[in-house]
XYZ file of C-alpha atoms in Angstrom:
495
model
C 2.527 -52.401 63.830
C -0.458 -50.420 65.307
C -2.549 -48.160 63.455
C -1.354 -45.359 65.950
C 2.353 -45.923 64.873
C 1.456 -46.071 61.108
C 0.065 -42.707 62.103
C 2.807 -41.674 63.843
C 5.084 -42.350 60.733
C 2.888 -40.719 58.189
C 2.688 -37.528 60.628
C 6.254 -37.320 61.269
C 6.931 -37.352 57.418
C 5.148 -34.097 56.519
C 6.106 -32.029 60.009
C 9.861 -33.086 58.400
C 8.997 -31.864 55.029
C 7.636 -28.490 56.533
C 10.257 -27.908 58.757
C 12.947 -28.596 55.759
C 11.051 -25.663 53.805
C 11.592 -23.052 56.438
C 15.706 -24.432 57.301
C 16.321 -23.934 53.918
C 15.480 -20.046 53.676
C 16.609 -19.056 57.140
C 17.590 -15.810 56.475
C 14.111 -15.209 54.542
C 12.283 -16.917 56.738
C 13.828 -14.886 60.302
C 12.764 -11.739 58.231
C 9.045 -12.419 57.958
C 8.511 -13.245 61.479
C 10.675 -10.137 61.993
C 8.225 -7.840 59.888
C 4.975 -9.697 61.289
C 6.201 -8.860 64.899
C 6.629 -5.339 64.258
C 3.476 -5.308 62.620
C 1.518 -6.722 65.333
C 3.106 -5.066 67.541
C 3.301 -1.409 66.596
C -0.114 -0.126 68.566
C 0.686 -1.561 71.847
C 2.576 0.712 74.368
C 5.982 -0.671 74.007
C 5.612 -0.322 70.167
C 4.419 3.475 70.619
C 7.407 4.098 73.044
C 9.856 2.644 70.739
C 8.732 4.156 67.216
C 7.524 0.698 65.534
C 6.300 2.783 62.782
C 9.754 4.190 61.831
C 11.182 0.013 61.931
C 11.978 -1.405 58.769
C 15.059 -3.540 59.280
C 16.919 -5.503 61.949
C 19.656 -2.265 61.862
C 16.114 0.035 62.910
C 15.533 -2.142 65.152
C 18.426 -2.460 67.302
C 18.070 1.403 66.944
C 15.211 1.985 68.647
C 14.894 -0.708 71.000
C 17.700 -1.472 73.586
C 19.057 -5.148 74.814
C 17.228 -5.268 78.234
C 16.978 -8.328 80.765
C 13.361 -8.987 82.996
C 14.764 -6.070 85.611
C 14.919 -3.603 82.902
C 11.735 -4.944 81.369
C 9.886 -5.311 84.427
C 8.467 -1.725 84.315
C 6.334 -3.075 81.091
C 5.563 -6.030 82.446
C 4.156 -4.476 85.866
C 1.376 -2.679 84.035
C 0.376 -6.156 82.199
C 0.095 -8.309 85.796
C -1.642 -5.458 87.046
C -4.272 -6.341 84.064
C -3.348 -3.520 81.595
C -3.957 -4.389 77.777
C -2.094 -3.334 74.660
C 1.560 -3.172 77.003
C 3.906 -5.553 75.164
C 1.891 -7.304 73.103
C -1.932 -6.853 71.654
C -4.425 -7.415 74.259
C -4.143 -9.623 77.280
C -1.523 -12.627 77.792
C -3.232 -16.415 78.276
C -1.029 -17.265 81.330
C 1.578 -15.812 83.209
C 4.992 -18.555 83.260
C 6.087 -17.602 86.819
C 9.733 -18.462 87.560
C 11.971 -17.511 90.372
C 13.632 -13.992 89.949
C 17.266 -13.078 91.454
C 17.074 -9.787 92.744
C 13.357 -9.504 92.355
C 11.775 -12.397 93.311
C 9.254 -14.397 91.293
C 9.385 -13.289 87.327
C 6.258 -13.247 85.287
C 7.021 -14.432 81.827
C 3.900 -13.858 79.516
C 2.468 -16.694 77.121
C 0.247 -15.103 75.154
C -2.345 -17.001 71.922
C 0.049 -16.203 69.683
C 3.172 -18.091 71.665
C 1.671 -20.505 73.151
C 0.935 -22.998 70.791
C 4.717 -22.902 69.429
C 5.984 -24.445 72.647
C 3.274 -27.747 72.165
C 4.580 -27.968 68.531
C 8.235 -27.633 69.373
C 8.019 -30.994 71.547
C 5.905 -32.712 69.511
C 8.104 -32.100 66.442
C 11.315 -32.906 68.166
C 9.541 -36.563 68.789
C 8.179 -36.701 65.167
C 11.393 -35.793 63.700
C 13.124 -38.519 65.763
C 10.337 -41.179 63.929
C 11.293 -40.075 60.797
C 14.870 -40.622 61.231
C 14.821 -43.674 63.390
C 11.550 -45.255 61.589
C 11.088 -46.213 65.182
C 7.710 -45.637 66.681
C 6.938 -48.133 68.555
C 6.959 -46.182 71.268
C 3.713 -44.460 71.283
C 1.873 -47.443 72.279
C 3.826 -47.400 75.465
C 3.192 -44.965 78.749
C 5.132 -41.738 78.814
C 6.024 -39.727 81.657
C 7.101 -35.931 82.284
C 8.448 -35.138 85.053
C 7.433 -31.630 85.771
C 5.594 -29.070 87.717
C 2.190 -28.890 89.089
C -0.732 -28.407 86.979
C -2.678 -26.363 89.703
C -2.988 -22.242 88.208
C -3.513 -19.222 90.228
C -5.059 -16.409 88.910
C -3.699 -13.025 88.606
C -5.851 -9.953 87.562
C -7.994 -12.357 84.991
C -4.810 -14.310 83.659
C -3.804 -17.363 85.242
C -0.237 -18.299 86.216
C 1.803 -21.206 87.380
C 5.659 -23.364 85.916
C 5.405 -23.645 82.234
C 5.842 -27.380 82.784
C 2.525 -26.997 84.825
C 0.644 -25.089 82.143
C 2.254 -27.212 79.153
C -0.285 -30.181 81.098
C -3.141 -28.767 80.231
C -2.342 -28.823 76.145
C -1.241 -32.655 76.434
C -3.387 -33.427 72.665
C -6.245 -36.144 73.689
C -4.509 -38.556 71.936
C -2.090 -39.377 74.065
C -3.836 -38.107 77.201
C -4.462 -42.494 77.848
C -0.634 -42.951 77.569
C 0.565 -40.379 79.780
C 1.605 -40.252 83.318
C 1.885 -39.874 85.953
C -2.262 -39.263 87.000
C -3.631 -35.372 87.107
C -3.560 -36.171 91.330
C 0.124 -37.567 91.592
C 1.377 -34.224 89.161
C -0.486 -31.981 91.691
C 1.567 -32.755 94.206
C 3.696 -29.889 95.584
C 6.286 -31.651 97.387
C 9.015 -32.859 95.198
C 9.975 -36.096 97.143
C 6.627 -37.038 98.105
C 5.685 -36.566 94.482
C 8.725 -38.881 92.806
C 7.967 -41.722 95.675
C 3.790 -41.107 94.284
C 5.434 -41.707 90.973
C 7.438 -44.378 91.408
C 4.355 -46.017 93.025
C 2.133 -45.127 89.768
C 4.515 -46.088 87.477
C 6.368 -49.267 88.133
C 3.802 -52.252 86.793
C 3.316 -49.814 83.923
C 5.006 -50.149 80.165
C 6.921 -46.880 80.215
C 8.655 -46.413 76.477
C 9.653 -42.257 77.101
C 10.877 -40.742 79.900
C 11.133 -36.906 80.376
C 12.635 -34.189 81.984
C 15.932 -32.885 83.540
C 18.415 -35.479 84.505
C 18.928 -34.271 87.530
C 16.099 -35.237 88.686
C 15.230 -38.035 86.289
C 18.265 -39.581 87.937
C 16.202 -39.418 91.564
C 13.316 -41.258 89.958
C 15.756 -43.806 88.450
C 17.745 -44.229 91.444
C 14.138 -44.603 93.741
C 12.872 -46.739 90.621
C 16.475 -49.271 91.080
C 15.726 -49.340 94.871
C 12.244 -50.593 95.178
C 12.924 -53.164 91.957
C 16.769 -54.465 93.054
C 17.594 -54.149 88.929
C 18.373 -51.760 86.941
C 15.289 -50.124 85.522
C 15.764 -51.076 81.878
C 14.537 -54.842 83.503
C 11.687 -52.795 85.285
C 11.089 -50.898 82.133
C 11.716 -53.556 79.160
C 10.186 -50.864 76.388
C 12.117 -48.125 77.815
C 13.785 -47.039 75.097
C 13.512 -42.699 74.460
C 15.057 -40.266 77.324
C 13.928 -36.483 76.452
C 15.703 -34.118 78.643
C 16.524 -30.564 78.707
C 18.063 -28.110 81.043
C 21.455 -29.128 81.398
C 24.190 -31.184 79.247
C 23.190 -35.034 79.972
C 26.572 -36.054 78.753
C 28.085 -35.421 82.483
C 25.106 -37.831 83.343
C 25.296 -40.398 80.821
C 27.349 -43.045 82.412
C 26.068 -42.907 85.170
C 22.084 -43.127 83.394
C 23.325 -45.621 81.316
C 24.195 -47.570 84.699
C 21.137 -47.008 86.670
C 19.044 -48.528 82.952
C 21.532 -51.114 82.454
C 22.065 -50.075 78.685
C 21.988 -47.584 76.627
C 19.177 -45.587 75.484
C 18.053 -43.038 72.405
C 17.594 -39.630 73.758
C 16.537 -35.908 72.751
C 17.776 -32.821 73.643
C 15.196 -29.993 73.955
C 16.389 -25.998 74.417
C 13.142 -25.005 76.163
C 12.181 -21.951 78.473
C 9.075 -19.907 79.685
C 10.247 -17.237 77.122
C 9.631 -19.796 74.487
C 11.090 -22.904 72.689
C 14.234 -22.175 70.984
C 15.683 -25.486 69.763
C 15.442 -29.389 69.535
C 17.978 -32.266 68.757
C 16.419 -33.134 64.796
C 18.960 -35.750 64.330
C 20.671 -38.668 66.249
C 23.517 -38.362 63.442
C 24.448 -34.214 63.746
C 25.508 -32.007 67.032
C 23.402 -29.663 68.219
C 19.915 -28.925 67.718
C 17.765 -27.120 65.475
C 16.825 -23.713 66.014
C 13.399 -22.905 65.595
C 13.580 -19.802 63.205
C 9.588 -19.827 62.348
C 8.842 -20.143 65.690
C 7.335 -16.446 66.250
C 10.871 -15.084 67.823
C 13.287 -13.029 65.982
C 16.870 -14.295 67.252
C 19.416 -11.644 67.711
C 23.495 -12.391 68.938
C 25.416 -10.642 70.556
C 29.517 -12.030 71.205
C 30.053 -13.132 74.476
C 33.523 -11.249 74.747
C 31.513 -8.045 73.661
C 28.315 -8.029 75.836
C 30.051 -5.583 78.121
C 30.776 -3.107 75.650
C 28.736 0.282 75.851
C 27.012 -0.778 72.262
C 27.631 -4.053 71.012
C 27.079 -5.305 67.720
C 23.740 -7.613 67.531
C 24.398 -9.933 65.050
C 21.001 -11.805 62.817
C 20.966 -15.411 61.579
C 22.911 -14.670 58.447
C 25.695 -12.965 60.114
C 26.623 -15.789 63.012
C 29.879 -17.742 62.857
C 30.605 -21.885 64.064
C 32.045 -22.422 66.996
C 31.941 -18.666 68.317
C 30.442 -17.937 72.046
C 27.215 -15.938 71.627
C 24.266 -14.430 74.002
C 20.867 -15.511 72.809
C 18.335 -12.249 72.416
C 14.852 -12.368 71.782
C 12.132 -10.799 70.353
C 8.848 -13.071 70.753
C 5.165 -13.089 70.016
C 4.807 -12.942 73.550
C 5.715 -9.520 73.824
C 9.465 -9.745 74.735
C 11.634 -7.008 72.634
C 15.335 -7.597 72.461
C 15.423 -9.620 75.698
C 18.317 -11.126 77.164
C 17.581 -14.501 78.689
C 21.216 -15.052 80.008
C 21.250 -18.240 78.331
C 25.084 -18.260 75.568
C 24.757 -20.595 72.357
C 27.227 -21.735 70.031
C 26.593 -22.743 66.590
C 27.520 -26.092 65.175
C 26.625 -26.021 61.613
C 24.737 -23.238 59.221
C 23.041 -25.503 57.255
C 20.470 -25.736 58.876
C 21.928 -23.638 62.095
C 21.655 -26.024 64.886
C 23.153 -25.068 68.544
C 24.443 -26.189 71.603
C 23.916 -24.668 75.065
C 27.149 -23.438 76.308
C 25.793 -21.789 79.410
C 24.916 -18.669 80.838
C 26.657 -15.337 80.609
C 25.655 -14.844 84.142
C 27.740 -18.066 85.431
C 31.230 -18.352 84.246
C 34.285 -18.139 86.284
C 36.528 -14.878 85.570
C 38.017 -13.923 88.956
C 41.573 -13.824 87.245
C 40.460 -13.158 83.646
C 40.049 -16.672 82.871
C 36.491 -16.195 81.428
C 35.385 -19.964 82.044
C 32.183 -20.775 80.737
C 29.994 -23.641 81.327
C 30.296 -25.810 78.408
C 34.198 -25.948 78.927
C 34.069 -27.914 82.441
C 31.471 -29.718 80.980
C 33.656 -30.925 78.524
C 36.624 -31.638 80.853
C 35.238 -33.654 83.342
C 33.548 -35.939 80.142
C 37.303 -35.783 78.909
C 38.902 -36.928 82.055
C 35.945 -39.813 82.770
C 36.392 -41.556 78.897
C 37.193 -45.179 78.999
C 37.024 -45.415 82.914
C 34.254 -46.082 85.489
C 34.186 -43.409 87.334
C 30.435 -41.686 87.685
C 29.773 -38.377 88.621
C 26.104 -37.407 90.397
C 26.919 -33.221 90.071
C 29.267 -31.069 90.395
C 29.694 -26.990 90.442
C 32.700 -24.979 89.798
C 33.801 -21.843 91.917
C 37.278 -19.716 92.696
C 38.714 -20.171 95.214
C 40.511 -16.716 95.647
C 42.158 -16.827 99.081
C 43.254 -20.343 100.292
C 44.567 -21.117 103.727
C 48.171 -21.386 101.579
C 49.431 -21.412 98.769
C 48.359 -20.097 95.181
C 44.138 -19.401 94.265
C 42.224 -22.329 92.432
C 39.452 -23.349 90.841
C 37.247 -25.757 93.545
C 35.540 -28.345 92.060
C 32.901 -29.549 93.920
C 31.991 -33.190 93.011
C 29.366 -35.896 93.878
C 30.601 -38.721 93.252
C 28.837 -42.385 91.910
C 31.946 -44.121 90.941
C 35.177 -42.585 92.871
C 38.491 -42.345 90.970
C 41.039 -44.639 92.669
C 42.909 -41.597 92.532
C 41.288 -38.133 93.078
C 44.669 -36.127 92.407
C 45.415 -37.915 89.283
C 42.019 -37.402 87.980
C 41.621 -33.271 89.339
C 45.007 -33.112 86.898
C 43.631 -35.084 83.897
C 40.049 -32.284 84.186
C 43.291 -29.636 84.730
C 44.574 -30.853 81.735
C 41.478 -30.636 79.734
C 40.975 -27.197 80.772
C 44.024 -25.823 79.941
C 43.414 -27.099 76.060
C 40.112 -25.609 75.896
C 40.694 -22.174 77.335
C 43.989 -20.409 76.157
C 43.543 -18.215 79.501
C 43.488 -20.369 82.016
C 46.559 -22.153 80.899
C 48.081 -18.707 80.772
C 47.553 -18.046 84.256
C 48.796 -21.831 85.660
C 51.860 -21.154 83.322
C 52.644 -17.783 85.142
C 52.178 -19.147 88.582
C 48.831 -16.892 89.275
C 46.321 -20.149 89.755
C 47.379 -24.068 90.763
C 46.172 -26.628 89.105
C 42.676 -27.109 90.110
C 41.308 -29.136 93.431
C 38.416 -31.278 94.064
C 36.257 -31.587 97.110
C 33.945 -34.439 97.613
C 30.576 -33.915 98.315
C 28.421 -36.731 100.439
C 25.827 -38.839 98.754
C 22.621 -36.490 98.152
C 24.844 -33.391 99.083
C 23.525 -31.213 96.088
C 19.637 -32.824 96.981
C 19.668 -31.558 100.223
C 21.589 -28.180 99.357
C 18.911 -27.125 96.789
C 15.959 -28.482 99.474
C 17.355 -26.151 101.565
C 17.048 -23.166 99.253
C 13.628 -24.270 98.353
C 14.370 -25.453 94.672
C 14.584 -29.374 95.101
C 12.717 -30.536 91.827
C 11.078 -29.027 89.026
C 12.735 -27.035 86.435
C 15.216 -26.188 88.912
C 18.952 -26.866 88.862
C 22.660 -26.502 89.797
C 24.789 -23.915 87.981
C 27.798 -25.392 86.879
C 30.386 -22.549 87.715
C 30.017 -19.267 89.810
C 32.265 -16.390 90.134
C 31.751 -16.132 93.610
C 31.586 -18.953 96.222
C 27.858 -18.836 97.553
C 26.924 -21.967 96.867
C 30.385 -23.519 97.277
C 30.840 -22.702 101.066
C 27.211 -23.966 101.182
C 27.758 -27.327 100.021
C 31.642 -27.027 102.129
C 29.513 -26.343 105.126
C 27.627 -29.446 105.334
């Protein structure tokens, strides 16, 4: 055992013992980060415009300051790129997290001294908590990799900006600066393909223990990893043993992971985002992960099946319910008031509260009323795929509202690793699976509005080359699961 894992263990025991003291008193402790960010807060503009002085309690609160997503925010957060203090948050942000917008273009999320050192803790607690359970660290005399975005920063009115994932590399703590990879010249590259061939180059004589990032496009290293070594890459890799991944659901990609390593592996889920980090997987025993409540960001929900009502009711930690669909709001030490990040949770225990990702409230599929959210084909296609060996690469979801004949659908667009021997027999057994889940979809295949659902096969690399062509091949980027409308279906039919 090396000194560094000894370390390691001692380390992890106290950051388990502090986090315990906080997941204990959620309630308490979501109300002092509450009153400290309305305290901080209450000279800037946004504070002034919004009566921070009059604030006293979550009910003020939701008052005085509206649910609002980046276009309705973007007014504030104009003045700060243009280098305006005092806007959202005291003084000036460190960085500006800049993501791709929708109807906008590119989004500048602020990270300000306050936030930013919350999303280096988050990661490296998620790890540490993972020691203390397992009593395995081993690991950190082995190399790591994170797959992620490049390092290189512009520079915007005084603040610099660039991917979170980019920014995050320039807080890597020195002591693991030796055991990470790939090299400062290999992350740099822009390219995503040129830059996973770079890493597979870098990386394959080296002893990599942890691998991170999304599976997506984990899966394109492994898969470029399996072709230059002819075995899987648990033989390349013999101290591989920790996948951290975030993003998406890996369960849709575990079989087929689990075939490209050639066993299985420990991994942790992470909930992060350039608006901060919400949640990590504490325990390899307990579903879900644990939200971060002392994290500088007051959490607010608000019911799925209610978001489109005039005034919703925002709910606080003490008032959520298990199993129940809810929109994520936040209000951060970044300078983000009662902002929607589109991103639905569902809670699967209240002591502590731990979540699960159950998509966005922007992609669902309701074209007949249906209301199908992510986590629900998710779910279904793992259902259907139990106990066989079929693999699935990706997949997305659309409606398919006016067919050449016969009655609308829901498409499901599939990639497959492993084909069923019989497509039809497997598009019923995900049919079935949907119809338990979600009481309105069976309604409408019972009354003869929908047909049981369809599959259409997409060719090896179809969903690569579909988000190259939007330029969003790599990165943080990925493929939504469902849309209500068919732009990226008649895309991918197209090729």
């Amino acid at each position: 055992m090396s000194i560094k894992s000894i370390a390691a263990r001692l380390f992890a025991r106290q950051v388990v013992k502090n986090t315990q003291a906080w997941a204990t008193n959620p309630v308490e402790t979501q109300n002092k980060v509450f009153q400290k960010l309305i305290r901080q807060a209450k000279d800037t503009q946004f504070g002034r415009d919004h009566h921070f002085d009059q604030i006293q309690t979550p009910a003020d609160f939701a008052q005085h300051v509206p649910v609002r997503d980046y276009e309705e925010l973007k007014p504030y957060v104009e003045r700060v790129v243009k280098g305006e203090e005092n806007v959202l948050w005291k003084g000036k942000p460190l960085y500006f997290a800049k993501t791709s917008g929708t109807t906008s273009g590119a989004k500048y999320i602020p990270l300000t001294k306050e936030s930013m050192p919350y999303h280096i803790e988050a990661a490296r607690n998620a790890i540490l908590h993972y020691i203390q359970e397992t009593g395995n660290a081993d690991f950190v005399d082995g190399k790591m990799i994170f797959l992620q975005g490049s390092p290189i920063l512009e520079e915007k009115n005084g603040i610099k900006l660039g991917r979170l994932s980019g920014i995050v590399a320039h807080f890597v703590p020195k002591y693991l600066q030796k055991n990470r990879m790939p090299s400062w010249e290999t992350n740099c590259i822009e390219d995503w393909e040129t830059k996973v061939n770079a890493i597979v180059e870098e990386t394959f004589n080296e002893n990599m223990a942890v691998i991170s990032g999304i599976p997506s496009w984990v899966q394109m290293y492994f898969e470029k990893l399996q072709q230059k070594g002819g075995k899987p890459v648990g033989e390349i890799f013999k101290n591989f043993n920790l996948f951290i991944y975030g993003g998406v659901n890996y369960e849709p990609y575990r079989a087929k992971f689990e075939n490209l390593i050639g066993r299985k592996v420990d991994s942790i889920e992470l909930f992060p985002a350039s608006e901060g980090f919400f949640a990590y997987q504490d325990s390899q025993k307990e579903k879900g992960m644990l939200l971060l409540l002392n994290s500088g960001i007051f959490y607010e929900f608000i019911k799925s099946d209610e978001f489109l009502n005039k005034n919703p009711r925002r709910y606080t930690i003490g008032e959520v319910e298990l199993g129940v669909n809810y929109v994520l709001i936040l209000s951060t030490n970044a300078g983000l008031w009662g902002y929607n990040i589109g991103d639905t949770v569902q809670f699967t225990s209240l002591q502590p509260y731990r979540v699960i990702v159950s998509g966005r409230i922007k992609h669902y599929i309701s074209a007949f009323g249906e209301h199908v959210i992510g986590k629900e084909v998710e779910s279904a296609l793992q259902e259907a795929m139990e106990g066989s060996s079929i693999r699935v690469n990706e997949f997305t979801v659309a409606p398919q509202i006016n067919p050449a004949e016969g009655l609308p659908y829901h498409e499901w667009l599939i990639e497959f690793e492993n084909e069923p021997e019989n497509l039809d027999e497997f598009a019923l057994q995900i049919d079935i699976a949907m119809r338990k889940q979600n009481v309105y979809y069976d309604d409408l295949i019972v009354g003869n509005v929908l047909r049981p659902l369809v599959i259409t096969k997409v060719p090896k690399n179809g969903f690569q080359d579909y988000m190259k062509s939007i330029g969003k091949l790599g990165g943080q980027n990925k493929i939504p699961r469902l849309a209500n409308d068919r732009k990226i279906a008649d895309a991918l039919n197209s090729k």
